[in-house]
Every structure is written in structure tokens, then in C-alpha cells.
CSV table of C-alpha atoms and ligand atoms in Angstrom, one decimal:
chain,number,residue,atom,x,y,z
A,1,MET,CA,25.7,68.7,2.6
A,2,HIS,CA,23.2,71.5,2.9
A,3,GLN,CA,21.2,72.5,-0.2
A,4,ARG,CA,18.7,75.3,-0.4
A,5,LYS,CA,15.8,75.7,-2.8
A,6,ASP,CA,14.5,79.2,-2.4
A,7,ASN,CA,13.5,82.4,-4.0
A,8,MET,CA,16.4,84.0,-5.9
A,9,GLY,CA,14.9,87.5,-6.1
A,10,SER,CA,12.9,89.1,-8.8
A,11,SER,CA,15.5,91.7,-9.9
A,12,TRP,CA,17.5,89.5,-12.3
A,13,GLN,CA,15.5,90.5,-15.3
A,14,ASP,CA,15.6,94.2,-14.5
A,15,HIS,CA,17.2,95.3,-17.7
A,16,GLY,CA,16.1,98.9,-17.7
A,17,LEU,CA,18.3,101.5,-16.0
A,18,SER,CA,15.7,104.0,-14.9
A,19,ALA,CA,14.7,102.2,-11.7
A,20,PRO,CA,18.3,101.5,-10.7
A,21,VAL,CA,19.2,105.1,-11.3
A,22,GLU,CA,16.5,106.2,-9.0
A,23,ALA,CA,17.6,103.6,-6.4
A,24,PHE,CA,21.2,105.0,-6.8
A,25,HIS,CA,19.9,108.5,-5.9
A,26,GLU,CA,18.2,107.1,-2.9
A,27,ALA,CA,21.2,105.1,-1.7
A,28,PHE,CA,23.7,107.9,-2.2
A,29,ASP,CA,22.6,111.3,-1.0
A,30,GLY,CA,20.7,112.3,-4.2
A,31,LEU,CA,23.7,112.4,-6.4
A,32,PRO,CA,23.5,110.8,-9.9
A,33,PRO,CA,25.6,107.9,-11.2
A,34,THR,CA,28.0,108.9,-14.0
A,35,HIS,CA,28.7,105.4,-15.6
A,36,PHE,CA,27.8,101.8,-15.5
A,37,SER,CA,30.1,98.9,-15.6
A,38,ARG,CA,28.7,95.6,-17.0
A,39,ALA,CA,30.2,92.1,-17.0
A,40,PRO,CA,28.4,89.0,-18.4
A,41,GLY,CA,27.9,85.7,-16.8
A,42,ARG,CA,28.9,82.6,-18.8
A,43,VAL,CA,27.8,79.1,-19.7
A,44,ASN,CA,30.6,76.7,-19.9
A,45,LEU,CA,30.0,74.4,-22.9
A,46,ILE,CA,32.6,71.8,-22.0
A,47,GLY,CA,35.9,71.6,-20.0
A,48,GLU,CA,34.7,71.4,-16.4
A,49,HIS,CA,37.0,71.4,-13.4
A,50,THR,CA,40.0,71.6,-15.7
A,51,ASP,CA,40.9,75.3,-15.4
A,52,TYR,CA,42.5,75.2,-12.0
A,53,ASN,CA,44.7,72.4,-13.3
A,54,GLY,CA,45.9,74.7,-16.0
A,55,LEU,CA,43.9,72.8,-18.7
A,56,PRO,CA,41.6,74.3,-21.3
A,57,VAL,CA,37.9,75.1,-21.1
A,58,LEU,CA,35.3,76.1,-23.7
A,59,PRO,CA,32.8,78.7,-22.4
A,60,MET,CA,30.7,81.5,-24.0
A,61,ALA,CA,29.5,84.7,-22.4
A,62,LEU,CA,25.8,85.2,-21.7
A,63,ARG,CA,23.5,88.2,-22.3
A,64,GLN,CA,22.6,88.0,-18.6
A,65,GLU,CA,25.0,90.2,-16.7
A,66,VAL,CA,26.0,92.1,-13.6
A,67,ARG,CA,25.7,95.9,-13.9
A,68,ILE,CA,27.1,98.5,-11.5
A,69,LEU,CA,25.9,102.1,-11.7
A,70,PHE,CA,28.7,104.1,-10.2
A,71,ARG,CA,30.1,107.5,-9.4
A,72,PRO,CA,33.7,108.1,-8.5
A,73,ARG,CA,34.5,109.6,-5.1
A,74,GLU,CA,37.3,111.9,-4.0
A,75,ASP,CA,38.4,109.7,-1.1
A,76,GLY,CA,39.5,106.1,-0.9
A,77,THR,CA,36.1,104.7,0.3
A,78,VAL,CA,34.0,102.1,-1.6
A,79,ARG,CA,30.3,102.0,-0.8
A,80,MET,CA,28.2,99.5,-2.7
A,81,ALA,CA,24.5,98.9,-2.6
A,82,ASN,CA,22.6,96.1,-4.3
A,83,ARG,CA,19.1,96.0,-5.8
A,84,ASN,CA,18.7,92.5,-4.5
A,85,PRO,CA,17.7,92.9,-0.8
A,86,GLU,CA,19.5,89.7,0.0
A,87,PHE,CA,22.7,91.7,-0.2
A,88,PRO,CA,22.9,94.7,2.2
A,89,ILE,CA,25.0,97.8,1.6
A,90,ARG,CA,28.8,97.4,2.2
A,91,SER,CA,31.3,100.1,2.8
A,92,PHE,CA,35.1,99.8,3.2
A,93,SER,CA,38.4,101.7,2.7
A,94,LEU,CA,40.7,100.8,-0.2
A,95,SER,CA,44.1,99.3,0.8
A,96,GLU,CA,46.4,96.6,-0.1
A,97,ASP,CA,45.2,94.6,2.9
A,98,ILE,CA,41.4,94.9,3.3
A,99,PRO,CA,40.0,92.9,6.2
A,100,PRO,CA,37.5,90.4,4.8
A,101,ASP,CA,33.8,90.1,5.8
A,102,PRO,CA,32.8,86.8,7.3
A,103,ALA,CA,33.1,83.8,4.8
A,104,GLY,CA,30.2,83.8,2.4
A,105,ASP,CA,29.4,87.5,2.6
A,106,TRP,CA,28.9,89.2,-0.7
A,107,GLY,CA,31.2,92.0,0.5
A,108,ASN,CA,34.2,89.8,-0.1
A,109,TYR,CA,33.5,89.8,-3.9
A,110,LEU,CA,33.8,93.6,-3.8
A,111,LYS,CA,36.9,93.6,-1.6
A,112,ALA,CA,38.7,91.0,-3.7
A,113,PRO,CA,39.2,93.1,-6.8
A,114,CYS,CA,39.7,96.3,-4.8
A,115,GLN,CA,42.5,94.9,-2.7
A,116,ALA,CA,44.2,93.4,-5.8
A,117,LEU,CA,44.0,96.6,-7.8
A,118,THR,CA,45.3,98.7,-5.0
A,119,GLY,CA,48.2,96.3,-4.6
A,120,LEU,CA,48.9,96.6,-8.3
A,121,LEU,CA,48.4,100.3,-8.9
A,122,GLY,CA,48.9,102.0,-5.5
A,123,PRO,CA,46.4,104.3,-3.7
A,124,LEU,CA,43.1,104.7,-5.6
A,125,ARG,CA,40.1,106.8,-5.3
A,126,GLY,CA,36.9,104.9,-4.3
A,127,LEU,CA,33.4,105.0,-5.7
A,128,ASP,CA,29.7,104.7,-4.8
A,129,GLY,CA,28.0,101.9,-6.7
A,130,LEU,CA,24.7,100.1,-7.1
A,131,VAL,CA,24.7,96.5,-8.3
A,132,THR,CA,21.9,95.1,-10.4
A,133,SER,CA,22.0,91.7,-12.0
A,134,THR,CA,20.1,89.6,-14.5
A,135,LEU,CA,22.1,86.5,-13.5
A,136,PRO,CA,20.7,84.0,-11.0
A,137,VAL,CA,22.9,83.8,-7.9
A,138,ALA,CA,24.9,80.6,-7.2
A,139,SER,CA,23.7,78.9,-10.4
A,140,GLY,CA,26.9,77.9,-12.0
A,141,LEU,CA,26.7,80.8,-14.5
A,142,SER,CA,29.5,82.8,-12.8
A,143,SER,CA,27.5,85.6,-11.1
A,144,SER,CA,30.4,86.0,-8.6
A,145,SER,CA,33.1,86.5,-11.1
A,146,ALA,CA,30.9,88.8,-13.1
A,147,LEU,CA,30.6,90.9,-10.0
A,148,VAL,CA,34.3,90.8,-9.4
A,149,ILE,CA,35.0,92.0,-13.0
A,150,ALA,CA,32.3,94.7,-13.0
A,151,VAL,CA,33.8,96.1,-9.7
A,152,ALA,CA,37.3,96.0,-11.2
A,153,GLN,CA,36.3,97.8,-14.3
A,154,ALA,CA,34.4,100.4,-12.4
A,155,LEU,CA,37.3,101.1,-10.1
A,156,LEU,CA,39.8,101.3,-13.0
A,157,HIS,CA,37.5,103.7,-14.8
A,158,ALA,CA,37.0,105.8,-11.7
A,159,ASN,CA,40.8,106.2,-11.6
A,160,GLU,CA,41.1,106.9,-15.3
A,161,THR,CA,43.4,103.9,-15.8
A,162,GLN,CA,43.5,100.6,-17.6
A,163,VAL,CA,45.0,97.2,-17.3
A,164,PRO,CA,45.4,95.1,-20.5
A,165,THR,CA,42.5,92.6,-20.8
A,166,LEU,CA,44.3,89.3,-20.4
A,167,ASP,CA,46.5,90.7,-17.5
A,168,LEU,CA,43.4,91.9,-15.8
A,169,ALA,CA,41.7,88.5,-16.2
A,170,GLU,CA,44.7,86.8,-14.7
A,171,GLU,CA,44.9,89.3,-11.8
A,172,MET,CA,41.2,88.9,-11.1
A,173,ALA,CA,41.4,85.1,-11.1
A,174,ARG,CA,44.1,85.4,-8.4
A,175,ALA,CA,42.2,88.1,-6.6
A,176,GLU,CA,39.0,86.1,-6.3
A,177,ARG,CA,40.8,83.5,-4.1
A,178,TYR,CA,40.4,86.2,-1.4
A,179,THR,CA,36.9,84.8,-1.0
A,180,GLY,CA,38.3,81.4,0.0
A,181,THR,CA,37.6,79.5,-3.2
A,182,GLN,CA,40.6,78.0,-4.9
A,183,GLY,CA,39.1,78.7,-8.4
A,184,GLY,CA,40.6,78.6,-11.8
A,185,GLY,CA,40.7,81.4,-14.4
A,186,MET,CA,37.9,80.6,-16.8
A,187,ASP,CA,35.1,82.9,-15.6
A,188,GLN,CA,37.2,86.1,-15.4
A,189,ALA,CA,38.8,85.4,-18.8
A,190,ILE,CA,35.5,84.9,-20.6
A,191,ALA,CA,33.7,87.8,-18.8
A,192,LEU,CA,36.5,90.1,-20.1
A,193,GLY,CA,37.5,88.5,-23.3
A,194,ALA,CA,34.3,87.2,-24.9
A,195,ARG,CA,33.2,88.1,-28.4
A,196,ALA,CA,29.5,88.2,-29.4
A,197,GLY,CA,28.5,85.2,-31.5
A,198,HIS,CA,31.5,83.2,-30.4
A,199,ALA,CA,32.6,80.7,-27.8
A,200,SER,CA,36.2,80.6,-26.7
A,201,ARG,CA,38.7,77.9,-26.0
A,202,VAL,CA,40.6,79.3,-23.0
A,203,GLU,CA,44.1,78.2,-22.3
A,204,PHE,CA,46.1,79.1,-19.2
A,205,ASP,CA,49.7,80.0,-18.1
A,206,PRO,CA,49.8,82.2,-20.0
A,207,LEU,CA,46.2,83.1,-20.6
A,208,ARG,CA,45.0,82.9,-24.2
A,209,LEU,CA,41.5,82.9,-25.9
A,210,TYR,CA,40.8,81.2,-29.2
A,211,GLU,CA,37.5,82.3,-30.6
A,212,ILE,CA,35.2,79.8,-32.3
A,213,PRO,CA,32.0,81.0,-34.1
A,214,VAL,CA,29.0,79.4,-32.7
A,215,PRO,CA,27.1,77.9,-35.6
A,216,PRO,CA,24.0,80.1,-36.2
A,217,ASP,CA,21.6,77.2,-36.0
A,218,TRP,CA,22.9,75.7,-32.7
A,219,ARG,CA,20.8,76.4,-29.7
A,220,PHE,CA,22.4,76.0,-26.2
A,221,VAL,CA,19.5,75.8,-23.7
A,222,VAL,CA,20.3,76.6,-20.0
A,223,ALA,CA,18.0,75.1,-17.4
A,224,HIS,CA,18.3,75.8,-13.6
A,225,THR,CA,17.8,73.0,-11.0
A,226,LEU,CA,16.6,75.8,-8.6
A,227,VAL,CA,19.2,74.4,-6.2
A,228,ARG,CA,21.7,77.0,-5.2
A,229,ALA,CA,25.3,75.9,-5.2
A,230,GLU,CA,26.8,78.5,-2.9
A,231,LYS,CA,30.5,78.6,-3.9
A,232,SER,CA,30.9,81.1,-1.0
A,233,GLY,CA,29.3,78.5,1.4
A,234,TRP,CA,29.0,74.8,1.6
A,235,ALA,CA,30.0,74.1,-2.0
A,236,ARG,CA,33.3,75.8,-1.5
A,237,GLU,CA,34.6,73.0,0.7
A,238,ALA,CA,33.6,70.4,-1.9
A,239,TYR,CA,35.1,72.5,-4.7
A,240,ASN,CA,38.4,73.1,-2.9
A,241,GLN,CA,38.6,69.4,-2.1
A,242,ARG,CA,38.5,68.5,-5.8
A,243,ASN,CA,41.3,70.9,-6.4
A,244,GLN,CA,43.4,69.3,-3.7
A,245,GLU,CA,42.6,65.8,-4.9
A,246,CYS,CA,43.8,66.8,-8.4
A,247,GLN,CA,47.1,68.1,-7.0
A,248,GLU,CA,47.6,64.9,-5.0
A,249,ALA,CA,46.9,62.8,-8.0
A,250,ILE,CA,49.5,64.5,-10.2
A,251,ARG,CA,52.0,64.5,-7.3
A,252,ARG,CA,51.7,60.7,-7.1
A,253,ILE,CA,52.0,60.3,-10.9
A,254,ARG,CA,55.0,62.6,-10.9
A,255,MET,CA,56.6,60.5,-8.1
A,256,ALA,CA,56.0,57.3,-9.9
A,257,LEU,CA,57.4,58.6,-13.2
A,258,SER,CA,60.5,60.0,-11.6
A,259,GLU,CA,61.0,56.8,-9.7
A,260,SER,CA,60.9,54.9,-13.0
A,261,GLU,CA,63.5,57.5,-14.2
A,262,VAL,CA,61.3,59.0,-17.0
A,263,ALA,CA,63.4,62.1,-17.8
A,264,GLY,CA,62.1,65.6,-16.9
A,265,THR,CA,59.1,64.6,-14.9
A,266,GLU,CA,60.0,66.0,-11.4
A,267,ALA,CA,58.0,69.1,-11.9
A,268,LEU,CA,55.4,67.9,-14.4
A,269,THR,CA,52.2,69.9,-14.6
A,270,TYR,CA,48.9,68.8,-16.0
A,271,PRO,CA,49.3,70.6,-19.3
A,272,GLU,CA,52.8,69.0,-19.7
A,273,LEU,CA,51.4,65.6,-18.8
A,274,THR,CA,48.5,65.8,-21.3
A,275,ALA,CA,50.8,67.2,-24.0
A,276,ARG,CA,53.4,64.5,-23.5
A,277,PHE,CA,51.4,61.3,-23.1
A,278,SER,CA,48.6,59.8,-25.2
A,279,ILE,CA,45.2,59.4,-23.6
A,280,LYS,CA,45.8,55.6,-23.6
A,281,ASN,CA,49.0,56.1,-21.6
A,282,LEU,CA,47.5,58.6,-19.3
A,283,LEU,CA,44.7,56.2,-18.4
A,284,GLU,CA,47.2,53.4,-17.9
A,285,LEU,CA,49.3,55.7,-15.6
A,286,GLY,CA,46.2,56.5,-13.6
A,287,ARG,CA,45.2,52.8,-13.3
A,288,THR,CA,48.7,51.8,-12.2
A,289,HIS,CA,49.4,54.5,-9.7
A,290,LEU,CA,46.1,55.8,-8.4
A,291,SER,CA,42.9,54.3,-6.8
A,292,GLY,CA,39.6,55.3,-5.4
A,293,PRO,CA,38.5,59.0,-5.7
A,294,LEU,CA,42.0,60.1,-6.9
A,295,LEU,CA,41.8,57.7,-9.9
A,296,GLY,CA,38.3,59.1,-10.8
A,297,ARG,CA,39.4,62.7,-10.5
A,298,PHE,CA,42.5,62.1,-12.6
A,299,ARG,CA,40.5,60.2,-15.2
A,300,HIS,CA,37.9,63.0,-15.5
A,301,VAL,CA,40.5,65.7,-15.9
A,302,VAL,CA,42.5,64.0,-18.7
A,303,THR,CA,39.5,62.7,-20.6
A,304,GLU,CA,37.7,66.1,-20.3
A,305,THR,CA,40.8,67.8,-21.8
A,306,LEU,CA,40.6,65.6,-24.8
A,307,ARG,CA,36.8,66.3,-25.0
A,308,VAL,CA,37.5,70.1,-25.1
A,309,TYR,CA,39.7,69.8,-28.2
A,310,ARG,CA,37.3,67.4,-29.9
A,311,SER,CA,34.4,69.7,-29.1
A,312,GLU,CA,36.2,72.7,-30.6
A,313,GLU,CA,36.8,70.6,-33.7
A,314,ALA,CA,33.1,69.6,-33.8
A,315,MET,CA,32.0,73.2,-33.4
A,316,ARG,CA,34.3,74.4,-36.2
A,317,GLN,CA,32.9,71.7,-38.4
A,318,GLU,CA,29.3,72.5,-37.3
A,319,ASP,CA,28.9,68.8,-36.3
A,320,LEU,CA,26.1,69.1,-33.8
A,321,LEU,CA,25.7,65.4,-33.1
A,322,ALA,CA,29.4,65.0,-32.3
A,323,PHE,CA,29.3,68.0,-30.0
A,324,GLY,CA,26.3,66.5,-28.2
A,325,ILE,CA,27.9,63.1,-27.7
A,326,LEU,CA,30.9,64.9,-26.1
A,327,MET,CA,28.6,66.8,-23.8
A,328,ASP,CA,26.9,63.6,-22.7
A,329,ALA,CA,30.3,62.0,-22.0
A,330,SER,CA,31.4,65.0,-20.0
A,331,HIS,CA,28.3,64.8,-17.8
A,332,GLU,CA,28.8,61.1,-17.2
A,333,SER,CA,32.4,61.7,-16.2
A,334,LEU,CA,31.5,64.6,-13.9
A,335,ARG,CA,28.8,62.4,-12.3
A,336,ALA,CA,30.7,59.1,-11.9
A,337,ASP,CA,34.4,60.1,-11.7
A,338,TYR,CA,34.4,63.7,-10.4
A,339,GLU,CA,31.3,63.3,-8.2
A,340,VAL,CA,30.0,66.9,-8.6
A,341,SER,CA,26.5,66.1,-10.0
A,342,SER,CA,23.3,65.9,-8.0
A,343,PRO,CA,20.0,64.1,-8.5
A,344,GLU,CA,18.4,67.4,-9.8
A,345,LEU,CA,21.2,67.9,-12.3
A,346,ASP,CA,21.0,64.3,-13.5
A,347,ARG,CA,17.2,64.6,-13.8
A,348,LEU,CA,17.4,67.7,-16.0
A,349,VAL,CA,20.1,66.1,-18.1
A,350,ALA,CA,17.9,63.0,-18.6
A,351,LEU,CA,14.9,65.2,-19.4
A,352,ALA,CA,16.9,67.1,-22.0
A,353,ARG,CA,17.8,63.9,-23.7
A,354,GLU,CA,14.2,62.7,-23.6
A,355,GLY,CA,13.3,66.1,-25.2
A,356,GLY,CA,15.5,65.4,-28.1
A,357,ALA,CA,18.7,67.3,-27.2
A,358,ALA,CA,21.9,66.2,-29.0
A,359,GLY,CA,23.6,66.2,-25.6
A,360,ALA,CA,23.4,67.7,-22.2
A,361,ARG,CA,25.6,68.2,-19.2
A,362,LEU,CA,25.9,70.1,-15.9
A,363,THR,CA,27.7,73.5,-16.3
A,364,GLY,CA,29.9,75.3,-13.8
A,365,ALA,CA,31.1,73.8,-10.6
A,366,GLY,CA,28.1,71.5,-10.2
A,367,PHE,CA,26.5,70.5,-6.8
A,368,GLY,CA,23.4,72.3,-8.0
A,369,GLY,CA,23.0,75.2,-10.4
A,370,CYS,CA,22.4,74.7,-14.1
A,371,VAL,CA,22.6,72.2,-17.0
A,372,VAL,CA,23.3,73.2,-20.6
A,373,ALA,CA,21.7,71.2,-23.5
A,374,LEU,CA,22.4,71.5,-27.3
A,375,THR,CA,19.8,71.3,-30.0
A,376,ASP,CA,18.8,72.7,-33.4
A,377,PRO,CA,16.0,75.1,-34.1
A,378,PHE,CA,13.6,72.4,-35.2
A,379,ARG,CA,13.8,70.5,-32.0
A,380,LEU,CA,14.0,73.5,-29.7
A,381,ASP,CA,10.3,73.8,-28.9
A,382,ARG,CA,10.0,70.1,-28.0
A,383,LEU,CA,13.1,70.4,-25.8
A,384,MET,CA,11.8,73.5,-24.0
A,385,ARG,CA,8.4,71.9,-23.5
A,386,THR,CA,9.8,68.7,-22.1
A,387,LEU,CA,12.0,70.5,-19.6
A,388,GLU,CA,9.2,72.9,-18.7
A,389,GLN,CA,6.6,70.1,-18.1
A,390,GLY,CA,9.0,67.7,-16.6
A,391,TYR,CA,10.8,70.0,-14.2
A,392,TYR,CA,9.1,73.4,-13.7
A,393,ARG,CA,5.4,72.4,-13.5
A,394,SER,CA,5.3,72.6,-9.7
A,395,PRO,CA,3.2,75.6,-8.7
A,396,ARG,CA,5.4,75.9,-5.7
A,397,HIS,CA,8.4,77.2,-7.5
A,398,PRO,CA,8.3,81.0,-7.4
A,399,HIS,CA,10.4,81.8,-10.5
A,400,ARG,CA,9.5,83.3,-13.8
A,401,LEU,CA,10.2,80.5,-16.3
A,402,ARG,CA,12.3,82.7,-18.6
A,403,ASP,CA,14.7,83.3,-15.7
A,404,VAL,CA,15.4,79.7,-15.1
A,405,LEU,CA,15.0,78.1,-18.6
A,406,PHE,CA,16.4,80.0,-21.6
A,407,VAL,CA,18.3,79.9,-24.8
A,408,ALA,CA,21.9,81.2,-24.3
A,409,GLN,CA,22.9,84.0,-26.6
A,410,PRO,CA,26.7,84.1,-27.2
A,411,SER,CA,27.5,87.6,-26.1
A,412,GLY,CA,30.4,90.1,-25.8
A,413,GLY,CA,32.7,90.8,-22.9
A,414,ALA,CA,32.6,93.4,-20.2
A,415,SER,CA,32.6,97.2,-20.7
A,416,VAL,CA,32.0,100.6,-19.1
A,417,GLU,CA,29.5,102.9,-20.5
A,418,GLU,CA,28.1,106.4,-19.7
A,419,VAL,CA,24.7,106.5,-18.0
B,1,GLA,C1,33.7,77.4,-11.0
B,1,GLA,C2,35.0,78.2,-11.0
B,1,GLA,C3,35.7,78.0,-12.3
B,1,GLA,C4,35.8,76.5,-12.7
B,1,GLA,C5,34.4,75.9,-12.6
B,1,GLA,C6,34.4,74.4,-12.9
B,1,GLA,O1,32.8,78.1,-11.9
B,1,GLA,O2,34.9,79.5,-10.8
B,1,GLA,O3,37.0,78.5,-12.3
B,1,GLA,O4,36.7,75.8,-12.0
B,1,GLA,O5,33.8,76.1,-11.4
B,1,GLA,O6,34.8,74.1,-14.2
């Protein structure tokens, strides 16, 4: 497995619009942008690798976001530049069948929403856009879905049309599979549906968001391993493999149940399974009918689902210690049963606990990217110091500390605004 530690660009923290507006002029024949579309990244607090099984997740949106300055065009062309020089300008024609760029190319995250919306709404006018981002790329904070959502909103706005939020989130979750990742629907749902100051329990099929106020004295700290988990690259295979293993695990459970003539189990889904059986019975079913990695994957998915509901309860009751214990258990399950952690993620989680966090876990797909740790305001400084001194002291790492180690602010969902 190839992992890269490298410079993720200095433009993430470029919050002001004046420099990007100038860059827009330069990229697009001196004409000014009319609007900008913004979509936040997210930190998933708990419920990892459950969404593509139709099971709930508990994320919140971040202040860090993708922004696209744009100007509608008269024709059906989309031209998109990026302030991050890692991503060269891309240009294509809108259609229901847009030929993809090579796997891993950022252009596919532009084409995915454009193809889907053209399929849904018919011929559309295109736009010129310039992307800026304050989200680290490939960090488990959903920079790719934020881009997809920002493009979708810009395109809708350029065509003076709208799609209801939850429908758009479901459409975009499907659309993103254009990039080759068999993802779930968490990232698109929270990027569009988040409310400031709140986390959301997201349920699927049909999509629903249940808002939970984040207790004012809870601090969720995000810390980056500095290892990129390229979901468009090597991590995609590992990610898709987990999805397939989950499908295989439930297929075997389904077969075993219908062979033992348990009524109505021929087409059982994960949500039906977890609703119908107690956790004790689910674990028993797993032990009896599965082994090796499939048993681990199944055990993670069913125990993680229970942890999501318990965490929601803990958050509503402002029980920080209980929430922390559930985060720790989630990480252990992702490490041992789901096998998506890495030495760097484990190291940051261990340091967070040493630093007094109530709990810590990897967030997002894993294989690199970030951890999230929970603490209260009194222990925050100690936690930040322990992480900083234990992980980011190396003079070799080229990042500004506040880009890779920060307190997450529960933020609102995507929007389009005038420049
Ligand atoms: C990625 C995907 C999400 C989800 C997480 C793991 O972020 O985009 O849909 O599956 O991994 O929980």
C-alpha cells in the first residue's frame, strides 16, 4: 500500500476573497465572477463505514470549506480552475454521458455532479469557476464531497433552478460513484443539511437528518496524521473492498437465516437486520456463520451502529465521558475488526488519550487522514500541547500547525452567495 507524506499546499487557509477574485479575472478573460458557492467539509464523530450499509452516522460540518467563485456561461461548457496548483484547469461539455478523466484526476469530481444534474434536469448552461479550499485534501474531512456539492450548487444557481436539499444529497451521493468509489451518503448529506452548532444523526433510505445540539463546552479536536488517504487513488481499492466484504457478510447471514426458515429474511438489509435482532443475537449470528475478515467487518458494522445511537443519547445528555468511551471503542473496532487504521492514526489516538481526551478515534475512511478527540475547555490546552509536542515537533513537516491541528466548529451547510 503506497502512502504519501507531502506538502498539501498553502492555500487551504485562504479565507479572503480578494486574491481569488483576482485569480478568477486572470483565469477567465478578465471577466468578474458573479457568485460563490460554498460547501463545508465534515468531521464524523462516530458511525464509520456504516453509511454504505444503509446504517446511521453522526457527523458535523466544519468551518473549513470548498468555495467556487463562478460566472454562468451562455453555452454548455464548464471550465474550472483551482487555486491549488496541484489541480490544473479542466474544461468539458455538459451532457448526460461525460467521458471521465483518468482515475484519480480531480476533474472527475467536477464531472460527477455535472453529468448527474444534466441527466436529471436536461440541457444546462455551463459556467466558469475557480476553486479555493480551506480543507486539507485526502484527509478524511470530505474535501471531495464538498467539491462535488459546491459544483452542484453553482451549476443549479447558474441555471436558476433548485433541487430540494435531501433529494440533491441523495442524487450527489449516487453521482459521486462516477469517480469509482462505492461511497455512502454521509458526506453529501451533512455538507448540504448541516445546522450551525449542531451535529446530525443521518439515516438513509430515505435520507433523514436528526439535529443534536453540540454541548457548548465540548471541544472536538481534529488532528491530521499528515498521511494522505487518496480515496481517488490507492485507498479507493481498500475502501471498495470493505463495501464488498460487508455485502458478502450479509449475503451469508441472509442465506443462513432463510435456510433455517426464519420468515422474511430472503432480502434482509443491514437496517432491517439491526432493527430486528438484539446485539447479542447479531454477534451470535456472526460467530456462527462468518469467519476471518468477514466476521470482523460484520462485528464492526453492527456494534458501530449501536454506538451511534448511544453516542447520540450521550450528546443529548451532555455526558462527555460516555461519549468519549464510545469513541475509544469505535477506534478499537475500526483498528482490529475493520482494519482501516494505520500506525500514524493509532499514534495520534494514543497521544490524545495521554493528553487527557475523554476519547479519540480515526475519522472518515481511515488509511491515513485525521483523528478526532473529545475534551472539555479545561483540558483543551493540555491536549493540544500533547498532540503538538508528540506529533508535530518535527521541523521537517511543512504545514502551519493550525491547518493540521484545530478545534472543530460545528458549522452550517452549503450555500450560494453574491460576490
Ligand atoms: C468516506 C465516504 C463516506 C463514508 C466514510 C467512512 O468518507 O465518503 O461515505 O463511508 O468514508 O465512514
